[in-house]
Short mmCIF file of C-alpha atoms and ligand atoms in Angstrom, two decimals:
data_model
loop_
_atom_site.label_atom_id
_atom_site.label_comp_id
_atom_site.label_asym_id
_atom_site.label_seq_id
_atom_site.Cartn_x
_atom_site.Cartn_y
_atom_site.Cartn_z
CA MET A 29 9.44 6.41 -30.99
CA ASN A 30 11.43 8.43 -28.51
CA GLY A 31 9.98 7.61 -25.11
CA MET A 32 9.09 4.23 -23.74
CA THR A 33 5.41 3.48 -23.80
CA ASP A 34 3.48 2.35 -20.73
CA ASN A 35 0.83 0.77 -22.93
CA LEU A 36 1.37 -3.00 -22.77
CA THR A 37 -1.24 -3.87 -25.40
CA LEU A 38 1.41 -4.73 -27.99
CA HIS A 39 3.35 -6.66 -25.35
CA THR A 40 2.27 -9.77 -27.23
CA ASP A 41 3.70 -12.09 -29.84
CA LYS A 42 3.06 -11.13 -33.43
CA TYR A 43 1.37 -14.45 -34.06
CA GLN A 44 -1.47 -13.44 -31.75
CA ILE A 45 -2.24 -10.42 -33.93
CA ASN A 46 -1.87 -12.62 -37.02
CA MET A 47 -4.47 -15.03 -35.62
CA MET A 48 -6.73 -12.18 -34.49
CA TYR A 49 -6.65 -10.77 -38.00
CA ALA A 50 -7.25 -14.15 -39.62
CA HIS A 51 -10.21 -14.79 -37.28
CA PHE A 52 -11.52 -11.34 -38.13
CA VAL A 53 -11.28 -11.99 -41.87
CA GLN A 54 -12.87 -15.40 -41.44
CA GLY A 55 -15.68 -13.94 -39.31
CA THR A 56 -14.90 -16.13 -36.29
CA ASP A 57 -13.37 -13.44 -34.08
CA LYS A 58 -16.39 -13.25 -31.77
CA GLU A 59 -16.59 -16.98 -31.10
CA LYS A 60 -15.98 -17.80 -27.48
CA ALA A 61 -13.00 -19.77 -26.29
CA VAL A 62 -11.74 -21.02 -22.94
CA PHE A 63 -8.00 -21.01 -22.30
CA GLU A 64 -6.18 -22.20 -19.21
CA VAL A 65 -2.72 -21.37 -17.88
CA TYR A 66 -0.91 -24.22 -16.18
CA PHE A 67 2.59 -25.67 -15.91
CA ARG A 68 3.51 -29.30 -16.29
CA LYS A 69 6.63 -29.56 -14.17
CA LEU A 70 7.54 -28.00 -10.86
CA PRO A 71 10.58 -25.72 -10.90
CA PHE A 72 13.84 -26.47 -9.03
CA ASP A 73 12.90 -30.18 -8.74
CA GLY A 74 10.81 -28.98 -5.83
CA GLY A 75 7.56 -30.20 -4.39
CA TYR A 76 5.44 -27.08 -4.90
CA ALA A 77 5.27 -23.67 -6.51
CA VAL A 78 3.96 -20.36 -5.18
CA CYS A 79 1.45 -18.69 -7.43
CA ALA A 80 2.16 -15.03 -8.22
CA GLY A 81 1.55 -12.51 -10.97
CA LEU A 82 -2.20 -11.97 -10.67
CA ASP A 83 -2.02 -8.35 -9.59
CA ARG A 84 0.07 -7.49 -12.62
CA VAL A 85 -2.39 -9.42 -14.83
CA ILE A 86 -5.26 -7.38 -13.38
CA GLN A 87 -3.55 -4.07 -14.10
CA TYR A 88 -2.67 -5.25 -17.59
CA ILE A 89 -6.21 -6.36 -18.43
CA GLN A 90 -7.70 -3.14 -17.09
CA ASN A 91 -5.40 -1.02 -19.22
CA LEU A 92 -5.65 -2.98 -22.47
CA HIS A 93 -6.35 -0.67 -25.38
CA PHE A 94 -4.87 0.09 -28.77
CA GLY A 95 -3.94 3.77 -28.87
CA GLU A 96 -3.15 5.70 -32.02
CA GLU A 97 0.53 4.95 -31.59
CA GLU A 98 -0.14 1.22 -31.51
CA ILE A 99 -2.46 1.38 -34.54
CA ALA A 100 0.05 3.44 -36.51
CA TYR A 101 2.77 0.95 -35.69
CA LEU A 102 0.65 -2.02 -36.74
CA ARG A 103 0.13 -0.36 -40.12
CA THR A 104 3.89 -0.39 -40.59
CA GLN A 105 3.93 -4.14 -39.98
CA GLU A 106 1.27 -5.15 -42.45
CA GLU A 107 0.12 -2.89 -45.26
CA ASN A 108 -2.92 -4.91 -46.14
CA TYR A 109 -4.84 -4.90 -42.85
CA ARG A 110 -8.45 -4.11 -43.56
CA GLU A 111 -9.43 -0.72 -42.21
CA ASP A 112 -12.36 -2.22 -40.29
CA PHE A 113 -9.89 -4.46 -38.42
CA LEU A 114 -7.98 -1.41 -37.23
CA THR A 115 -11.26 0.26 -36.27
CA THR A 116 -12.17 -2.83 -34.26
CA LEU A 117 -8.81 -2.66 -32.50
CA ARG A 118 -9.36 1.01 -31.69
CA GLU A 119 -12.61 0.12 -29.96
CA PHE A 120 -11.19 -2.97 -28.32
CA ARG A 121 -11.52 -3.54 -24.59
CA PHE A 122 -11.26 -6.82 -22.70
CA ARG A 123 -14.87 -7.89 -22.11
CA GLY A 124 -14.27 -11.50 -21.15
CA ASP A 125 -14.28 -13.42 -17.89
CA LEU A 126 -11.13 -14.30 -16.03
CA GLN A 127 -10.71 -16.60 -13.07
CA ALA A 128 -7.44 -17.15 -11.29
CA ILE A 129 -5.81 -18.70 -8.26
CA PRO A 130 -5.00 -15.96 -5.73
CA GLU A 131 -1.38 -14.98 -5.30
CA GLY A 132 0.46 -16.78 -2.54
CA THR A 133 -1.42 -20.06 -3.04
CA LEU A 134 0.72 -23.20 -3.30
CA VAL A 135 0.20 -24.64 -6.76
CA PHE A 136 1.03 -27.85 -8.58
CA PRO A 137 1.37 -29.20 -12.12
CA ASN A 138 -1.71 -29.20 -14.36
CA VAL A 139 -3.84 -27.10 -12.07
CA PRO A 140 -5.28 -24.11 -13.94
CA LEU A 141 -3.72 -20.96 -12.49
CA VAL A 142 -5.64 -18.59 -14.74
CA ARG A 143 -8.63 -19.19 -16.98
CA VAL A 144 -9.70 -16.79 -19.70
CA VAL A 145 -13.20 -17.11 -21.13
CA GLY A 146 -13.73 -14.65 -23.90
CA THR A 147 -13.91 -14.11 -27.62
CA ILE A 148 -11.13 -15.89 -29.43
CA PHE A 149 -9.99 -12.38 -30.42
CA GLU A 150 -9.39 -11.13 -26.87
CA ALA A 151 -8.34 -14.49 -25.42
CA GLN A 152 -5.64 -14.83 -28.04
CA LEU A 153 -4.29 -11.30 -27.51
CA VAL A 154 -3.62 -11.75 -23.79
CA GLU A 155 -1.79 -15.09 -23.86
CA THR A 156 1.74 -13.77 -24.13
CA ALA A 157 1.59 -11.12 -21.43
CA ILE A 158 -0.27 -13.34 -18.96
CA LEU A 159 2.33 -16.09 -19.37
CA ASN A 160 5.13 -13.55 -19.12
CA PHE A 161 3.84 -12.20 -15.78
CA VAL A 162 2.69 -15.44 -14.20
CA ASN A 163 5.68 -17.54 -15.24
CA TYR A 164 8.26 -15.07 -13.94
CA GLN A 165 6.57 -14.05 -10.72
CA THR A 166 5.59 -17.62 -9.83
CA LEU A 167 9.16 -18.73 -10.45
CA ILE A 168 10.65 -16.06 -8.18
CA ALA A 169 8.04 -16.52 -5.46
CA THR A 170 8.85 -20.23 -5.53
CA LYS A 171 12.59 -19.66 -5.32
CA ALA A 172 12.08 -17.21 -2.45
CA SER A 173 9.85 -19.71 -0.68
CA ARG A 174 12.55 -22.36 -0.92
CA ILE A 175 14.97 -19.94 0.72
CA LYS A 176 12.38 -19.14 3.39
CA GLN A 177 12.00 -22.87 4.10
CA VAL A 178 15.66 -23.15 5.14
CA ALA A 179 15.70 -19.88 7.13
CA PRO A 180 12.21 -19.64 8.61
CA HIS A 181 13.26 -17.64 11.67
CA GLU A 182 15.85 -15.27 10.28
CA VAL A 183 15.46 -11.97 8.49
CA LEU A 184 15.61 -12.27 4.69
CA LEU A 185 16.56 -9.28 2.55
CA GLU A 186 16.12 -9.17 -1.22
CA PHE A 187 19.26 -7.60 -2.78
CA GLY A 188 18.90 -8.65 -6.44
CA THR A 189 18.20 -5.53 -8.50
CA ARG A 190 21.70 -5.08 -9.91
CA ARG A 191 21.66 -8.62 -11.30
CA ALA A 192 17.99 -8.83 -12.32
CA GLN A 193 16.92 -9.22 -15.94
CA GLU A 194 16.13 -5.48 -16.14
CA ALA A 195 13.91 -3.13 -14.19
CA ASP A 196 10.51 -4.86 -14.29
CA ALA A 197 12.06 -8.13 -13.17
CA ALA A 198 13.72 -6.36 -10.26
CA ILE A 199 10.58 -4.81 -8.84
CA TRP A 200 8.13 -7.63 -9.52
CA GLY A 201 10.73 -10.09 -8.30
CA ALA A 202 11.13 -8.09 -5.09
CA ARG A 203 7.36 -8.23 -4.66
CA ALA A 204 7.27 -11.99 -5.32
CA ALA A 205 10.01 -12.51 -2.72
CA TYR A 206 8.02 -10.51 -0.18
CA VAL A 207 4.91 -12.61 -0.84
CA ALA A 208 6.98 -15.72 -0.10
CA GLY A 209 8.15 -14.38 3.26
CA PHE A 210 11.16 -12.16 2.63
CA HIS A 211 11.10 -9.21 4.99
CA ALA A 212 12.44 -6.33 2.96
CA THR A 213 14.00 -5.29 -0.33
CA SER A 214 16.91 -3.00 -1.14
CA ASN A 215 14.95 -1.59 -4.12
CA LEU A 216 13.36 1.70 -3.09
CA ARG A 217 11.07 1.83 -6.11
CA ALA A 218 9.64 -1.57 -5.19
CA GLY A 219 9.18 -0.16 -1.71
CA MET A 220 7.40 2.91 -3.03
CA LEU A 221 5.19 1.08 -5.52
CA PHE A 222 4.17 -1.88 -3.38
CA GLY A 223 4.74 -0.80 0.21
CA ILE A 224 7.44 -3.41 0.81
CA PRO A 225 9.74 -2.50 3.75
CA THR A 226 13.18 -1.41 2.53
CA ARG A 227 16.59 -2.00 4.06
CA GLY A 228 20.11 -1.04 3.14
CA THR A 229 23.64 -1.20 4.50
CA HIS A 230 26.57 0.35 2.65
CA ALA A 231 29.00 -0.81 -0.03
CA HIS A 232 32.77 -1.32 -0.11
CA ALA A 233 32.93 1.98 -2.00
CA TRP A 234 32.08 3.84 1.22
CA VAL A 235 35.10 2.39 2.97
CA GLN A 236 37.33 2.81 -0.08
CA ALA A 237 36.29 6.47 -0.30
CA HIS A 238 38.04 7.16 3.02
CA ASP A 239 41.66 7.08 4.11
CA THR A 240 40.96 4.49 6.79
CA GLU A 241 38.23 1.98 7.55
CA GLU A 242 37.89 3.36 11.06
CA GLU A 243 37.26 6.86 9.75
CA ALA A 244 34.74 5.51 7.22
CA PHE A 245 32.79 3.68 9.93
CA ARG A 246 32.75 6.68 12.25
CA ALA A 247 31.59 9.08 9.53
CA TYR A 248 28.85 6.67 8.52
CA ALA A 249 27.66 6.24 12.10
CA GLU A 250 27.55 10.00 12.51
CA ALA A 251 25.55 10.49 9.33
CA LEU A 252 23.02 7.70 9.92
CA PRO A 253 23.12 6.94 13.65
CA GLU A 254 19.77 5.08 13.69
CA GLN A 255 20.60 2.45 11.09
CA VAL A 256 24.25 1.57 11.32
CA THR A 257 25.17 -1.69 9.61
CA LEU A 258 28.87 -1.75 8.78
CA LEU A 259 30.42 -3.80 6.00
CA VAL A 260 33.48 -5.31 7.62
CA ASP A 261 35.26 -7.23 4.84
CA THR A 262 36.88 -4.51 2.74
CA TYR A 263 40.41 -5.19 4.05
CA ASP A 264 40.62 -7.86 6.70
CA THR A 265 37.43 -8.96 8.37
CA LEU A 266 38.73 -10.22 11.69
CA ARG A 267 41.85 -8.08 12.07
CA SER A 268 40.45 -4.72 11.06
CA GLY A 269 36.77 -4.84 10.04
CA VAL A 270 35.25 -6.29 13.20
CA PRO A 271 37.59 -4.41 15.61
CA ASN A 272 36.80 -1.11 13.86
CA ALA A 273 33.09 -1.92 13.97
CA ILE A 274 33.40 -2.55 17.71
CA LYS A 275 35.07 0.84 18.15
CA THR A 276 32.16 2.42 16.28
CA ALA A 277 29.65 0.54 18.45
CA ARG A 278 31.38 1.95 21.53
CA LEU A 279 31.27 5.44 20.11
CA LEU A 280 27.55 5.08 19.41
CA ALA A 281 26.95 3.62 22.87
CA SER A 282 28.69 6.64 24.42
CA ARG A 283 26.04 8.75 22.67
CA GLY A 284 23.19 6.55 23.86
CA LYS A 285 22.79 4.82 20.46
CA ARG A 286 23.01 1.20 19.40
CA MET A 287 24.73 -0.21 16.40
CA ASN A 288 22.46 -2.46 14.34
CA ALA A 289 24.72 -4.96 12.67
CA ILE A 290 27.84 -5.83 10.74
CA ARG A 291 27.78 -7.33 7.26
CA LEU A 292 30.03 -10.11 5.95
CA ASP A 293 30.26 -10.31 2.17
CA SER A 294 33.19 -12.65 1.39
CA GLY A 295 35.31 -15.44 2.74
CA ASP A 296 34.18 -18.39 4.81
CA LEU A 297 30.90 -17.08 6.17
CA ALA A 298 30.58 -19.87 8.76
CA TYR A 299 33.97 -19.30 10.30
CA LEU A 300 33.92 -15.52 10.02
CA SER A 301 30.44 -15.22 11.51
CA GLN A 302 31.39 -17.41 14.48
CA GLN A 303 34.53 -15.41 15.14
CA ALA A 304 32.78 -12.07 14.67
CA ARG A 305 29.97 -13.18 16.99
CA ARG A 306 32.47 -14.11 19.68
CA MET A 307 34.31 -10.80 19.31
CA LEU A 308 31.11 -8.75 19.45
CA ASP A 309 29.83 -10.69 22.48
CA GLU A 310 33.13 -10.33 24.31
CA ALA A 311 33.13 -6.61 23.63
CA GLY A 312 29.67 -6.38 25.21
CA PHE A 313 27.61 -6.12 22.04
CA PRO A 314 25.54 -9.33 21.94
CA GLU A 315 22.63 -7.41 20.39
CA VAL A 316 24.62 -6.38 17.29
CA LYS A 317 23.38 -8.64 14.50
CA ILE A 318 25.35 -10.31 11.74
CA VAL A 319 24.21 -9.91 8.15
CA ALA A 320 25.68 -12.15 5.46
CA SER A 321 25.63 -11.78 1.69
CA ASN A 322 27.63 -13.16 -1.25
CA ASP A 323 25.90 -15.26 -3.85
CA LEU A 324 23.71 -17.02 -1.33
CA ASP A 325 20.95 -19.45 -2.17
CA GLU A 326 18.92 -22.03 -0.26
CA ASN A 327 21.66 -24.66 -0.46
CA ILE A 328 24.45 -22.42 0.78
CA ILE A 329 22.26 -21.01 3.55
CA GLU A 330 21.30 -24.51 4.65
CA GLY A 331 24.98 -25.52 4.58
CA LEU A 332 26.05 -22.49 6.59
CA LYS A 333 23.42 -23.19 9.20
CA ALA A 334 24.54 -26.81 9.43
CA GLN A 335 28.08 -25.52 10.02
CA GLY A 336 26.82 -23.44 12.94
CA ALA A 337 27.19 -20.06 11.25
CA LYS A 338 26.07 -17.21 13.50
CA ILE A 339 24.09 -15.28 10.95
CA ASP A 340 20.90 -13.40 11.83
CA VAL A 341 20.10 -11.76 8.52
CA TRP A 342 20.57 -13.13 5.00
CA GLY A 343 20.95 -10.77 2.03
CA VAL A 344 20.09 -12.67 -1.13
CA GLY A 345 20.48 -11.22 -4.62
CA THR A 346 21.57 -12.85 -7.86
CA GLN A 347 20.54 -16.43 -7.19
CA LEU A 348 17.04 -15.41 -6.18
CA ILE A 349 16.16 -12.68 -8.66
CA THR A 350 17.44 -14.64 -11.65
CA ALA A 351 16.18 -18.01 -10.38
CA ALA A 352 19.69 -19.06 -11.32
CA ASP A 353 19.23 -22.84 -11.22
CA GLN A 354 16.03 -22.72 -13.28
CA PRO A 355 15.72 -19.64 -15.43
CA ALA A 356 12.13 -20.18 -16.58
CA LEU A 357 8.88 -21.72 -15.48
CA GLY A 358 7.24 -23.50 -18.39
CA GLY A 359 3.67 -22.35 -17.88
CA VAL A 360 1.50 -22.76 -20.97
CA TYR A 361 -1.82 -21.32 -22.18
CA LYS A 362 -3.98 -23.94 -23.78
CA LEU A 363 -7.39 -23.96 -25.42
CA VAL A 364 -9.62 -26.32 -23.39
CA ALA A 365 -13.07 -25.53 -24.80
CA ARG A 366 -14.64 -23.53 -27.59
CA GLU A 367 -18.08 -22.34 -28.46
CA ASN A 368 -20.04 -24.30 -30.98
CA ASN A 369 -23.65 -23.27 -31.71
CA GLY A 370 -23.86 -21.40 -28.44
CA GLU A 371 -22.43 -24.21 -26.32
CA PHE A 372 -18.93 -24.89 -25.04
CA ILE A 373 -17.44 -28.08 -26.36
CA PRO A 374 -14.31 -29.48 -24.74
CA VAL A 375 -11.14 -29.77 -26.80
CA ILE A 376 -7.95 -31.71 -26.17
CA LYS A 377 -4.31 -31.55 -27.23
CA ILE A 378 -2.93 -35.04 -27.80
CA SER A 379 0.74 -35.84 -27.39
CA GLY A 380 2.91 -38.95 -27.54
CA ASN A 381 4.03 -37.94 -24.08
CA PRO A 382 1.15 -38.75 -21.69
CA GLU A 383 2.11 -35.88 -19.38
CA LYS A 384 1.53 -33.45 -22.22
CA VAL A 385 -2.01 -34.55 -23.11
CA SER A 386 -4.15 -31.64 -21.95
CA ASN A 387 -7.11 -31.98 -19.60
CA PRO A 388 -10.12 -30.95 -21.67
CA GLY A 389 -13.12 -28.83 -20.84
CA PHE A 390 -14.39 -26.16 -18.55
CA LYS A 391 -13.05 -27.41 -15.23
CA ALA A 392 -13.32 -26.59 -11.60
CA ALA A 393 -10.26 -27.04 -9.39
CA TYR A 394 -10.53 -27.88 -5.71
CA ARG A 395 -8.09 -28.37 -2.89
CA ILE A 396 -9.15 -31.34 -0.81
CA ILE A 397 -8.52 -30.59 2.86
CA SER A 398 -8.89 -33.42 5.35
CA LYS A 399 -11.34 -32.46 8.08
CA LYS A 400 -9.42 -34.70 10.45
CA THR A 401 -5.97 -33.18 10.03
CA GLY A 402 -6.70 -29.82 8.41
CA LYS A 403 -4.01 -30.70 5.85
CA ALA A 404 -4.20 -30.69 2.06
CA GLU A 405 -4.65 -34.21 0.67
CA ALA A 406 -4.75 -33.56 -3.06
CA ASP A 407 -5.97 -31.16 -5.71
CA TYR A 408 -8.97 -32.32 -7.65
CA LEU A 409 -9.93 -31.29 -11.15
CA ALA A 410 -13.56 -31.90 -12.04
CA LEU A 411 -15.99 -30.80 -14.68
CA GLN A 412 -17.66 -27.55 -13.71
CA GLN A 413 -21.10 -29.09 -13.25
CA GLU A 414 -20.08 -31.99 -10.99
CA GLU A 415 -21.79 -31.78 -7.66
CA ASP A 416 -20.69 -34.76 -5.56
CA ILE A 417 -17.47 -32.96 -4.68
CA GLN A 418 -19.31 -29.81 -3.70
CA ARG A 419 -21.55 -31.87 -1.40
CA GLY A 420 -18.50 -33.49 0.17
CA GLU A 421 -19.45 -37.04 -0.87
CA ARG A 422 -16.93 -39.88 -0.96
CA ILE A 423 -14.92 -39.45 -4.17
CA LYS A 424 -12.39 -41.42 -6.13
CA LEU A 425 -9.13 -39.73 -7.07
CA PHE A 426 -7.52 -40.84 -10.35
CA ASP A 427 -3.92 -40.23 -11.23
CA PRO A 428 -4.19 -38.71 -14.72
CA VAL A 429 -1.12 -40.47 -16.10
CA HIS A 430 -1.44 -43.75 -14.21
CA PRO A 431 -5.20 -44.37 -13.84
CA TYR A 432 -4.62 -47.65 -11.98
CA ILE A 433 -3.37 -45.47 -9.14
CA PHE A 434 -6.45 -44.22 -7.33
CA LYS A 435 -7.68 -43.54 -3.87
CA PHE A 436 -11.05 -42.91 -2.24
CA ILE A 437 -11.43 -40.02 0.13
CA GLU A 438 -14.16 -38.81 2.45
CA ASN A 439 -14.55 -36.41 5.36
CA TYR A 440 -12.97 -33.56 3.50
CA GLU A 441 -13.59 -29.99 2.61
CA ALA A 442 -13.26 -29.11 -1.09
CA VAL A 443 -11.94 -25.57 -1.34
CA PRO A 444 -12.38 -24.03 -4.81
CA LEU A 445 -9.01 -22.77 -6.03
CA LEU A 446 -10.07 -20.33 -8.72
CA ALA A 447 -11.47 -16.94 -7.77
CA THR A 448 -13.58 -14.82 -10.11
CA ILE A 449 -11.48 -11.86 -11.16
CA PHE A 450 -13.23 -10.31 -14.17
CA THR A 451 -16.82 -10.85 -15.29
CA ALA A 452 -17.67 -9.48 -18.72
CA GLY A 453 -14.61 -7.26 -18.52
CA GLU A 454 -15.51 -5.81 -15.11
CA LEU A 455 -13.13 -6.29 -12.22
CA VAL A 456 -15.18 -8.03 -9.52
CA TYR A 457 -12.29 -9.28 -7.40
CA GLU A 458 -11.40 -7.36 -4.30
CA ARG A 459 -7.63 -7.12 -4.59
CA PRO A 460 -6.03 -8.12 -1.31
CA SER A 461 -3.26 -5.92 0.05
CA LEU A 462 0.29 -7.19 -0.34
CA ASP A 463 0.49 -7.91 3.39
CA GLU A 464 -2.73 -9.91 3.21
CA ILE A 465 -1.26 -11.93 0.33
CA ARG A 466 1.90 -12.54 2.34
CA ALA A 467 -0.08 -13.67 5.42
CA TYR A 468 -2.28 -15.88 3.25
CA HIS A 469 0.82 -17.49 1.76
CA ALA A 470 2.20 -18.26 5.23
CA GLU A 471 -1.15 -19.85 6.06
CA GLN A 472 -1.00 -21.92 2.85
CA ILE A 473 2.40 -23.29 3.85
CA ARG A 474 0.90 -24.47 7.15
CA ILE A 475 -1.78 -26.62 5.49
CA PHE A 476 0.79 -28.77 3.68
CA TRP A 477 2.65 -31.69 5.19
CA PRO A 478 6.40 -31.08 5.37
CA GLN A 479 7.12 -33.94 2.96
CA TYR A 480 5.75 -31.81 0.09
CA LEU A 481 7.74 -28.77 1.16
CA ARG A 482 11.20 -30.20 1.65
CA LYS A 483 13.88 -29.01 -0.70
CA LEU A 484 15.42 -32.33 -1.68
CA ASN A 485 13.39 -35.21 -3.13
CA PRO A 486 9.99 -34.04 -1.92
CA GLU A 487 6.95 -36.29 -2.09
CA GLY A 488 4.77 -35.72 -5.13
CA TYR A 489 1.52 -34.02 -4.16
CA ARG A 490 -1.49 -35.55 -5.91
CA VAL A 491 -3.30 -33.61 -8.59
CA ASN A 492 -6.13 -35.90 -9.61
CA LEU A 493 -9.06 -35.96 -11.98
CA SER A 494 -12.67 -36.76 -11.27
CA ALA A 495 -14.07 -39.94 -12.83
CA ALA A 496 -16.19 -37.84 -15.22
CA LEU A 497 -13.24 -35.71 -16.32
CA TRP A 498 -11.12 -38.81 -16.73
CA LYS A 499 -13.82 -40.38 -18.92
CA LEU A 500 -14.16 -37.23 -21.02
CA LYS A 501 -10.41 -37.20 -21.54
CA MET A 502 -10.39 -40.85 -22.61
CA ASP A 503 -13.35 -40.34 -24.94
CA LEU A 504 -11.64 -37.41 -26.64
CA ILE A 505 -8.37 -39.28 -26.95
CA HIS A 506 -10.22 -42.17 -28.61
CA ALA A 507 -12.23 -39.88 -30.86
CA HIS A 508 -8.99 -38.37 -32.15
CA THR A 509 -6.95 -41.55 -32.48
CA ILE A 510 -9.40 -44.21 -33.74
CA MET A 511 -10.21 -42.79 -37.13
N1 LIG B 1 31.32 -21.91 4.97
C1 LIG B 1 30.81 -21.92 3.76
N2 LIG B 1 30.27 -23.05 3.27
C2 LIG B 1 29.75 -23.07 2.04
N3 LIG B 1 29.72 -22.03 1.21
C3 LIG B 1 30.24 -20.87 1.64
C4 LIG B 1 30.81 -20.76 2.93
N4 LIG B 1 31.24 -19.50 3.08
C5 LIG B 1 30.95 -18.84 1.93
N5 LIG B 1 30.35 -19.66 1.06
C6 LIG B 1 29.86 -19.36 -0.30
O1 LIG B 1 30.88 -19.68 -1.19
C7 LIG B 1 30.93 -18.79 -2.28
C8 LIG B 1 32.26 -18.09 -2.28
O2 LIG B 1 32.39 -17.40 -3.45
P1 LIG B 1 33.67 -16.62 -3.86
O3 LIG B 1 34.83 -17.52 -3.78
O4 LIG B 1 33.36 -15.90 -5.12
O5 LIG B 1 33.71 -15.55 -2.69
P2 LIG B 1 34.89 -14.90 -1.97
O6 LIG B 1 36.17 -15.14 -2.64
O7 LIG B 1 34.80 -15.31 -0.55
O8 LIG B 1 34.45 -13.40 -2.05
P3 LIG B 1 34.43 -12.36 -3.26
O9 LIG B 1 32.98 -12.02 -3.41
O10 LIG B 1 35.24 -11.24 -2.72
O11 LIG B 1 35.02 -13.01 -4.46
C9 LIG B 1 29.76 -17.83 -2.08
O12 LIG B 1 28.63 -18.30 -2.77
C10 LIG B 1 29.55 -17.91 -0.58
O13 LIG B 1 28.20 -17.60 -0.21
O1 LIG B 2 25.69 -11.70 -3.95
P1 LIG B 2 24.26 -11.45 -4.21
O2 LIG B 2 23.38 -12.52 -3.66
O3 LIG B 2 23.98 -11.15 -5.64
O4 LIG B 2 23.84 -10.14 -3.35
C1 LIG B 2 24.07 -8.85 -3.75
C2 LIG B 2 25.55 -8.53 -3.80
O5 LIG B 2 25.67 -7.28 -4.36
C3 LIG B 2 26.66 -6.55 -3.66
O6 LIG B 2 27.93 -6.70 -4.11
P2 LIG B 2 28.41 -6.89 -5.62
O7 LIG B 2 28.11 -8.26 -6.06
O8 LIG B 2 27.88 -5.79 -6.49
O9 LIG B 2 29.94 -6.72 -5.50
P3 LIG B 2 30.91 -7.62 -4.66
O10 LIG B 2 30.52 -9.05 -4.81
O11 LIG B 2 32.24 -7.32 -5.25
O12 LIG B 2 30.75 -7.15 -3.27
C4 LIG B 2 26.58 -7.09 -2.25
O13 LIG B 2 27.73 -6.90 -1.55
C5 LIG B 2 26.20 -8.53 -2.43
O14 LIG B 2 27.32 -9.37 -2.40
O1 LIG B 3 22.18 -2.91 1.37
C1 LIG B 3 22.99 -3.76 1.01
O2 LIG B 3 23.86 -4.22 1.77
C2 LIG B 3 22.97 -4.25 -0.41
C3 LIG B 3 22.07 -3.82 -1.31
C4 LIG B 3 22.10 -4.29 -2.60
C5 LIG B 3 23.03 -5.22 -2.96
N1 LIG B 3 23.92 -5.64 -2.06
C6 LIG B 3 23.91 -5.17 -0.80
#
């Protein structure tokens, strides 16, 4: 193949196609199955994660189809596929149901982020891509949110493309960062595709391409007088960079223009920003902002602020886009129910590790919001048909790993977490705009107590099971172990 294909249908693990074929041969390919996506452990030792990836999942599901190129390639991988299998693939479209938690929602371990209800054939095919999208985007949105937590009032710029794990990661990561409260990205394609505001300064190369720094600054200001941010650390930040920037600011002022900012990209950012601020103020430019970059993350930014750094804008690249301290979110896709004689029966995955025992069955997930405080108290997983929670009755919350830990709650609102996205293959979800997602995320942050949001040693937010779900889980564990 010469070009790169846009068709993501084969963006799946080979074992999915193996299982699809084996189901087809066995005649079980049309049996219905229910799979759920969830993660077991929060990333970055944090107290929450920020759900992202749904929009990409929607586009993927809508475009799923095996074209002739895909079919021809599959033939090269297995000579003995039955022809009727390949015909079935040719006619394949996703006709299942899909529910998911909207992007920007704060999410916690064991809560289903996405649920696929479909034939085992289609539900198996989509596992890999859904996990790929949701795991990465949720991870980056979470990292970006942690950065936002330490710099809630400053401007945050996403600068990661050059260090991202290739092009898709760069643009979807830029989008995830914007959802979590970043203000702009340096990636113009992300700007064009998603409508994210874009920002850019200039590189050391601009200064190096001139005989003097002063000349470089002046030429830049003349070329782009409306958006002058000058990088001042190419030679000597305080002895040449900032003084030359001040000269340029004066030149611009003489032409009725204002310089935007200077950028610091090396050295002691606390000290240099304080000195640069003083110099700019003394020269009569208190409105010129200071941008900092250089391998920043939430810990360094927090440290710089504690040191009294005078930084208005943070440019964050590598550490954010690669989620450097936690390169993957371990979201999984597990079978929780399957069709048997026209009815869904719950299934469980047992493990010696109690945290890894899956929560069986077709579940509903609610966020319990206290009517008194307006704050989230816990997430509550119940069987779909349970009604006491929907009526707002007093309920008992069980810790799924330590059932002796429980709590009764009343006077709450139970907000369903999963939205209906596809019904019988039709998109029924009204996709919110990216700015709506971003605003919704900011609102989500406000309904959580700060102890769940803090960066270091946060409180564990409760994700509890209903009594009926707890009993079902116990019954299934016993059915599988007492034999
Ligand atoms: N006052 C400070 N307190 C804590 N960390 C800082 C402070 N100032 C800068 N840093 C961080 O320390 C690290 C310095 O990295 P490094 O030594 O590679 O940079 P540098 O030598 O200043 O610049 P260069 O990028 O040119 O190598 C960066 O992650 C930077 O953000
Ligand atoms: O540091 P990050 O958070 O990844 O942000 C992006 C970095 O990319 C640019 O420089 P680059 O790293 O290409 O070169 P430099 O460090 O030599 O300036 C820029 O000056 C930032 O330092
Ligand atoms: O505009 C910038 O300053 C920028 C963009 C990408 C990476 N580093 C810096």
